[in-house]
Amino acid sequence: MAETKDATSGEITPPTETNNEPEIRKELRETVFDRILLWLCSVVFCLVLVFVIVQVLVRYVTVHIGFSLPWTEELARYLLVLIAFIGSAVAFRKQEHIAITSLIDHFPTKVRLVHSVVACLLIMFFISVVTIGSVKFTYKMMVMPTGAIPWLKAGHLYGIITIGMALIAVYQVRLLIKYATEIKRLFWGKGSGRS
């Protein structure tokens, strides 16, 4: 499957499905939850940017008087961890994580759909293992300080992992529901196939 360029408009058209088989739409529909998550991701990114700029300015402007804000660097780092997990969940909705599909793309639609369901179930298994471990570490590390920010504990950082895995699990459940609808439509001719 290759992209083609329309000579009249100059726009690139998406690849077409061969053998008149229906294409499986990978991206989930956008909901209010998705918009809130993307908005939250943007706000956290702006906070990281502000804290890094403040840290650099304070470091270079006040170098002679010895004044510094050490918590800005630490908070920017932890917010960057948060944005990585929120961004990972956003990428799961759009199916934008790296995947090598050169082999599976040559199979019929039904085989690709079964492959997608199996991959989704394996991801759910991985998420459950990571979530169980991060919940345990969150409780264990709630007494350990992180450094320059007295109220921030190491358990909060493990809590970020738990939140990130929960967000990814939400998208995996949505994908499984979508794939179940596609399976009904393709294998038994039931359902609308819309997602």
PDB file of C-alpha atoms in Angstrom:
ATOM      1  CA  MET A   1       0.000   0.000   0.000  1.00  0.00           C
ATOM      2  CA  ALA A   2       1.515   3.302  -1.059  1.00  0.00           C
ATOM      3  CA  GLU A   3       0.407   6.894  -0.833  1.00  0.00           C
ATOM      4  CA  THR A   4      -0.486   8.568  -4.108  1.00  0.00           C
ATOM      5  CA  LYS A   5      -0.329  12.240  -5.060  1.00  0.00           C
ATOM      6  CA  ASP A   6      -3.329  13.793  -6.777  1.00  0.00           C
ATOM      7  CA  ALA A   7      -2.085  15.710  -9.848  1.00  0.00           C
ATOM      8  CA  THR A   8      -4.887  18.310  -9.813  1.00  0.00           C
ATOM      9  CA  SER A   9      -4.852  19.368  -6.161  1.00  0.00           C
ATOM     10  CA  GLY A  10      -1.374  18.260  -5.125  1.00  0.00           C
ATOM     11  CA  GLU A  11      -2.774  16.531  -2.015  1.00  0.00           C
ATOM     12  CA  ILE A  12      -1.477  13.186  -0.870  1.00  0.00           C
ATOM     13  CA  THR A  13      -4.217  10.590  -0.606  1.00  0.00           C
ATOM     14  CA  PRO A  14      -3.984   7.777   1.945  1.00  0.00           C
ATOM     15  CA  PRO A  15      -3.136   4.274   0.815  1.00  0.00           C
ATOM     16  CA  THR A  16      -6.061   2.232  -0.458  1.00  0.00           C
ATOM     17  CA  GLU A  17      -6.898  -1.267   0.662  1.00  0.00           C
ATOM     18  CA  THR A  18      -6.192  -4.033  -1.839  1.00  0.00           C
ATOM     19  CA  ASN A  19      -8.532  -6.892  -2.740  1.00  0.00           C
ATOM     20  CA  ASN A  20     -11.577  -4.698  -1.942  1.00  0.00           C
ATOM     21  CA  GLU A  21     -11.213  -5.487   1.770  1.00  0.00           C
ATOM     22  CA  PRO A  22     -12.407  -2.886   4.285  1.00  0.00           C
ATOM     23  CA  GLU A  23      -9.734  -0.935   6.106  1.00  0.00           C
ATOM     24  CA  ILE A  24      -9.576  -1.142   9.902  1.00  0.00           C
ATOM     25  CA  ARG A  25      -9.607   2.385  11.328  1.00  0.00           C
ATOM     26  CA  LYS A  26      -6.888   2.511  13.960  1.00  0.00           C
ATOM     27  CA  GLU A  27      -7.463   5.869  15.640  1.00  0.00           C
ATOM     28  CA  LEU A  28     -10.193   6.116  18.262  1.00  0.00           C
ATOM     29  CA  ARG A  29     -12.806   8.831  18.123  1.00  0.00           C
ATOM     30  CA  GLU A  30     -12.000  11.945  20.093  1.00  0.00           C
ATOM     31  CA  THR A  31     -14.045  12.446  23.252  1.00  0.00           C
ATOM     32  CA  VAL A  32     -14.195  15.142  25.920  1.00  0.00           C
ATOM     33  CA  PHE A  33     -11.868  12.991  28.042  1.00  0.00           C
ATOM     34  CA  ASP A  34      -9.311  13.024  25.193  1.00  0.00           C
ATOM     35  CA  ARG A  35      -9.499  16.796  24.865  1.00  0.00           C
ATOM     36  CA  ILE A  36      -9.049  17.270  28.622  1.00  0.00           C
ATOM     37  CA  LEU A  37      -6.050  14.936  28.597  1.00  0.00           C
ATOM     38  CA  LEU A  38      -4.468  16.767  25.663  1.00  0.00           C
ATOM     39  CA  TRP A  39      -5.167  20.122  27.356  1.00  0.00           C
ATOM     40  CA  LEU A  40      -3.581  18.823  30.582  1.00  0.00           C
ATOM     41  CA  CYS A  41      -0.558  17.662  28.621  1.00  0.00           C
ATOM     42  CA  SER A  42      -0.219  21.137  27.087  1.00  0.00           C
ATOM     43  CA  VAL A  43      -0.522  22.874  30.474  1.00  0.00           C
ATOM     44  CA  VAL A  44       2.124  20.619  32.041  1.00  0.00           C
ATOM     45  CA  PHE A  45       4.432  21.270  29.080  1.00  0.00           C
ATOM     46  CA  CYS A  46       4.001  25.043  29.551  1.00  0.00           C
ATOM     47  CA  LEU A  47       4.803  24.656  33.261  1.00  0.00           C
ATOM     48  CA  VAL A  48       7.990  22.753  32.411  1.00  0.00           C
ATOM     49  CA  LEU A  49       8.969  25.536  30.035  1.00  0.00           C
ATOM     50  CA  VAL A  50       8.286  28.241  32.648  1.00  0.00           C
ATOM     51  CA  PHE A  51      10.266  26.448  35.376  1.00  0.00           C
ATOM     52  CA  VAL A  52      13.253  25.866  33.091  1.00  0.00           C
ATOM     53  CA  ILE A  53      13.275  29.513  31.940  1.00  0.00           C
ATOM     54  CA  VAL A  54      13.015  30.744  35.549  1.00  0.00           C
ATOM     55  CA  GLN A  55      15.849  28.437  36.575  1.00  0.00           C
ATOM     56  CA  VAL A  56      18.148  29.670  33.796  1.00  0.00           C
ATOM     57  CA  LEU A  57      17.312  33.346  34.400  1.00  0.00           C
ATOM     58  CA  VAL A  58      17.798  33.109  38.162  1.00  0.00           C
ATOM     59  CA  ARG A  59      21.071  31.236  37.699  1.00  0.00           C
ATOM     60  CA  TYR A  60      22.597  33.792  35.323  1.00  0.00           C
ATOM     61  CA  VAL A  61      21.095  36.968  36.770  1.00  0.00           C
ATOM     62  CA  THR A  62      21.868  36.237  40.413  1.00  0.00           C
ATOM     63  CA  VAL A  63      25.208  34.446  39.982  1.00  0.00           C
ATOM     64  CA  HIS A  64      27.118  37.073  42.004  1.00  0.00           C
ATOM     65  CA  ILE A  65      24.800  37.220  45.008  1.00  0.00           C
ATOM     66  CA  GLY A  66      24.451  33.452  45.478  1.00  0.00           C
ATOM     67  CA  PHE A  67      20.650  33.297  45.192  1.00  0.00           C
ATOM     68  CA  SER A  68      19.132  30.262  43.490  1.00  0.00           C
ATOM     69  CA  LEU A  69      15.890  28.338  43.185  1.00  0.00           C
ATOM     70  CA  PRO A  70      16.961  24.661  43.266  1.00  0.00           C
ATOM     71  CA  TRP A  71      13.400  23.368  43.321  1.00  0.00           C
ATOM     72  CA  THR A  72      12.675  24.671  39.794  1.00  0.00           C
ATOM     73  CA  GLU A  73      15.037  22.163  38.161  1.00  0.00           C
ATOM     74  CA  GLU A  74      13.677  19.286  40.222  1.00  0.00           C
ATOM     75  CA  LEU A  75      10.039  20.179  39.632  1.00  0.00           C
ATOM     76  CA  ALA A  76      10.647  20.595  35.891  1.00  0.00           C
ATOM     77  CA  ARG A  77      12.197  17.115  35.800  1.00  0.00           C
ATOM     78  CA  TYR A  78       9.249  15.514  37.599  1.00  0.00           C
ATOM     79  CA  LEU A  79       6.744  17.338  35.432  1.00  0.00           C
ATOM     80  CA  LEU A  80       8.621  16.003  32.418  1.00  0.00           C
ATOM     81  CA  VAL A  81       8.052  12.474  33.753  1.00  0.00           C
ATOM     82  CA  LEU A  82       4.347  13.276  34.115  1.00  0.00           C
ATOM     83  CA  ILE A  83       4.136  14.637  30.581  1.00  0.00           C
ATOM     84  CA  ALA A  84       5.833  11.501  29.235  1.00  0.00           C
ATOM     85  CA  PHE A  85       3.127   9.271  30.695  1.00  0.00           C
ATOM     86  CA  ILE A  86       0.228  11.531  29.725  1.00  0.00           C
ATOM     87  CA  GLY A  87       1.698  11.888  26.235  1.00  0.00           C
ATOM     88  CA  SER A  88       2.073   8.133  25.998  1.00  0.00           C
ATOM     89  CA  ALA A  89      -1.635   7.726  26.700  1.00  0.00           C
ATOM     90  CA  VAL A  90      -2.476  10.352  24.063  1.00  0.00           C
ATOM     91  CA  ALA A  91      -0.280   8.479  21.569  1.00  0.00           C
ATOM     92  CA  PHE A  92      -2.132   5.250  22.376  1.00  0.00           C
ATOM     93  CA  ARG A  93      -5.419   6.860  21.374  1.00  0.00           C
ATOM     94  CA  LYS A  94      -4.025   7.845  18.007  1.00  0.00           C
ATOM     95  CA  GLN A  95      -2.057   4.583  17.621  1.00  0.00           C
ATOM     96  CA  GLU A  96       1.136   6.586  17.118  1.00  0.00           C
ATOM     97  CA  HIS A  97       3.556   4.434  19.089  1.00  0.00           C
ATOM     98  CA  ILE A  98       6.329   2.836  17.072  1.00  0.00           C
ATOM     99  CA  ALA A  99       5.223  -0.402  15.437  1.00  0.00           C
ATOM    100  CA  ILE A 100       6.840  -2.426  12.686  1.00  0.00           C
ATOM    101  CA  THR A 101       3.929  -3.540  10.527  1.00  0.00           C
ATOM    102  CA  SER A 102       5.688  -4.384   7.269  1.00  0.00           C
ATOM    103  CA  LEU A 103       4.877  -8.098   7.624  1.00  0.00           C
ATOM    104  CA  ILE A 104       1.372  -7.870   9.097  1.00  0.00           C
ATOM    105  CA  ASP A 105       0.272  -5.348   6.433  1.00  0.00           C
ATOM    106  CA  HIS A 106       0.452  -8.113   3.807  1.00  0.00           C
ATOM    107  CA  PHE A 107      -2.153 -10.251   5.579  1.00  0.00           C
ATOM    108  CA  PRO A 108      -5.926 -10.018   5.005  1.00  0.00           C
ATOM    109  CA  THR A 109      -7.986  -7.653   7.128  1.00  0.00           C
ATOM    110  CA  LYS A 110      -9.368 -10.402   9.377  1.00  0.00           C
ATOM    111  CA  VAL A 111      -5.891 -11.687  10.243  1.00  0.00           C
ATOM    112  CA  ARG A 112      -4.724  -8.127  10.982  1.00  0.00           C
ATOM    113  CA  LEU A 113      -7.729  -7.618  13.229  1.00  0.00           C
ATOM    114  CA  VAL A 114      -7.005 -10.800  15.211  1.00  0.00           C
ATOM    115  CA  HIS A 115      -3.363  -9.683  15.472  1.00  0.00           C
ATOM    116  CA  SER A 116      -4.502  -6.291  16.810  1.00  0.00           C
ATOM    117  CA  VAL A 117      -6.690  -7.952  19.458  1.00  0.00           C
ATOM    118  CA  VAL A 118      -3.839 -10.220  20.595  1.00  0.00           C
ATOM    119  CA  ALA A 119      -1.445  -7.245  20.729  1.00  0.00           C
ATOM    120  CA  CYS A 120      -4.006  -5.264  22.737  1.00  0.00           C
ATOM    121  CA  LEU A 121      -4.404  -8.121  25.234  1.00  0.00           C
ATOM    122  CA  LEU A 122      -0.625  -8.427  25.629  1.00  0.00           C
ATOM    123  CA  ILE A 123      -0.382  -4.689  26.270  1.00  0.00           C
ATOM    124  CA  MET A 124      -3.141  -4.973  28.888  1.00  0.00           C
ATOM    125  CA  PHE A 125      -1.178  -7.759  30.602  1.00  0.00           C
ATOM    126  CA  PHE A 126       1.967  -5.597  30.624  1.00  0.00           C
ATOM    127  CA  ILE A 127       0.018  -2.611  31.969  1.00  0.00           C
ATOM    128  CA  SER A 128      -1.451  -4.699  34.794  1.00  0.00           C
ATOM    129  CA  VAL A 129       2.004  -5.972  35.850  1.00  0.00           C
ATOM    130  CA  VAL A 130       3.501  -2.456  35.815  1.00  0.00           C
ATOM    131  CA  THR A 131       0.486  -1.004  37.658  1.00  0.00           C
ATOM    132  CA  ILE A 132       0.672  -3.608  40.439  1.00  0.00           C
ATOM    133  CA  GLY A 133       4.384  -2.891  40.914  1.00  0.00           C
ATOM    134  CA  SER A 134       3.996   0.878  40.828  1.00  0.00           C
ATOM    135  CA  VAL A 135       1.129   0.827  43.344  1.00  0.00           C
ATOM    136  CA  LYS A 136       3.304  -1.177  45.761  1.00  0.00           C
ATOM    137  CA  PHE A 137       6.221   1.231  45.348  1.00  0.00           C
ATOM    138  CA  THR A 138       3.910   4.244  45.680  1.00  0.00           C
ATOM    139  CA  TYR A 139       2.884   3.133  49.169  1.00  0.00           C
ATOM    140  CA  LYS A 140       6.404   2.111  50.199  1.00  0.00           C
ATOM    141  CA  MET A 141       8.064   5.336  49.062  1.00  0.00           C
ATOM    142  CA  MET A 142       5.562   7.850  50.473  1.00  0.00           C
ATOM    143  CA  VAL A 143       7.891   8.549  53.380  1.00  0.00           C
ATOM    144  CA  MET A 144      11.049   9.113  51.322  1.00  0.00           C
ATOM    145  CA  PRO A 145      11.769  12.754  50.352  1.00  0.00           C
ATOM    146  CA  THR A 146      13.004  13.547  46.870  1.00  0.00           C
ATOM    147  CA  GLY A 147      15.326  16.464  47.548  1.00  0.00           C
ATOM    148  CA  ALA A 148      14.723  20.194  47.244  1.00  0.00           C
ATOM    149  CA  ILE A 149      10.925  20.045  47.475  1.00  0.00           C
ATOM    150  CA  PRO A 150       9.998  19.014  51.033  1.00  0.00           C
ATOM    151  CA  TRP A 151       6.358  18.094  50.340  1.00  0.00           C
ATOM    152  CA  LEU A 152       7.197  15.945  47.285  1.00  0.00           C
ATOM    153  CA  LYS A 153       7.927  12.319  48.132  1.00  0.00           C
ATOM    154  CA  ALA A 154       9.338   9.530  45.971  1.00  0.00           C
ATOM    155  CA  GLY A 155       5.941   7.837  46.220  1.00  0.00           C
ATOM    156  CA  HIS A 156       4.432  10.674  44.209  1.00  0.00           C
ATOM    157  CA  LEU A 157       6.749   9.799  41.332  1.00  0.00           C
ATOM    158  CA  TYR A 158       5.646   6.169  41.394  1.00  0.00           C
ATOM    159  CA  GLY A 159       2.081   7.467  41.552  1.00  0.00           C
ATOM    160  CA  ILE A 160       2.729   9.188  38.221  1.00  0.00           C
ATOM    161  CA  ILE A 161       3.534   5.785  36.728  1.00  0.00           C
ATOM    162  CA  THR A 162       0.305   4.373  38.167  1.00  0.00           C
ATOM    163  CA  ILE A 163      -1.728   7.252  36.703  1.00  0.00           C
ATOM    164  CA  GLY A 164      -0.024   6.869  33.337  1.00  0.00           C
ATOM    165  CA  MET A 165      -0.709   3.133  33.214  1.00  0.00           C
ATOM    166  CA  ALA A 166      -4.346   3.727  34.191  1.00  0.00           C
ATOM    167  CA  LEU A 167      -4.740   6.244  31.359  1.00  0.00           C
ATOM    168  CA  ILE A 168      -3.192   3.826  28.864  1.00  0.00           C
ATOM    169  CA  ALA A 169      -5.499   1.067  30.179  1.00  0.00           C
ATOM    170  CA  VAL A 170      -8.515   3.290  29.470  1.00  0.00           C
ATOM    171  CA  TYR A 171      -7.455   3.529  25.830  1.00  0.00           C
ATOM    172  CA  GLN A 172      -6.715  -0.179  25.611  1.00  0.00           C
ATOM    173  CA  VAL A 173     -10.221  -1.006  26.865  1.00  0.00           C
ATOM    174  CA  ARG A 174     -11.659   1.399  24.298  1.00  0.00           C
ATOM    175  CA  LEU A 175      -9.578  -0.279  21.601  1.00  0.00           C
ATOM    176  CA  LEU A 176     -10.781  -3.739  22.670  1.00  0.00           C
ATOM    177  CA  ILE A 177     -14.405  -2.563  22.453  1.00  0.00           C
ATOM    178  CA  LYS A 178     -13.711  -1.119  19.006  1.00  0.00           C
ATOM    179  CA  TYR A 179     -12.035  -4.330  17.868  1.00  0.00           C
ATOM    180  CA  ALA A 180     -14.957  -6.385  19.204  1.00  0.00           C
ATOM    181  CA  THR A 181     -17.303  -4.289  17.065  1.00  0.00           C
ATOM    182  CA  GLU A 182     -15.043  -4.758  14.035  1.00  0.00           C
ATOM    183  CA  ILE A 183     -14.901  -8.525  14.646  1.00  0.00           C
ATOM    184  CA  LYS A 184     -18.704  -8.730  14.766  1.00  0.00           C
ATOM    185  CA  ARG A 185     -18.903  -6.754  11.551  1.00  0.00           C
ATOM    186  CA  LEU A 186     -16.206  -8.584   9.603  1.00  0.00           C
ATOM    187  CA  PHE A 187     -16.732 -12.144  10.834  1.00  0.00           C
ATOM    188  CA  TRP A 188     -20.490 -12.224  11.407  1.00  0.00           C
ATOM    189  CA  GLY A 189     -21.765  -9.142   9.610  1.00  0.00           C
ATOM    190  CA  LYS A 190     -23.172  -7.575  12.801  1.00  0.00           C
ATOM    191  CA  GLY A 191     -22.749  -3.989  13.984  1.00  0.00           C
ATOM    192  CA  SER A 192     -22.064  -0.810  12.119  1.00  0.00           C
ATOM    193  CA  GLY A 193     -18.282  -0.965  12.368  1.00  0.00           C
ATOM    194  CA  ARG A 194     -18.154   2.681  13.460  1.00  0.00           C
ATOM    195  CA  SER A 195     -15.952   3.646  16.364  1.00  0.00           C
TER     196      SER A 195
END
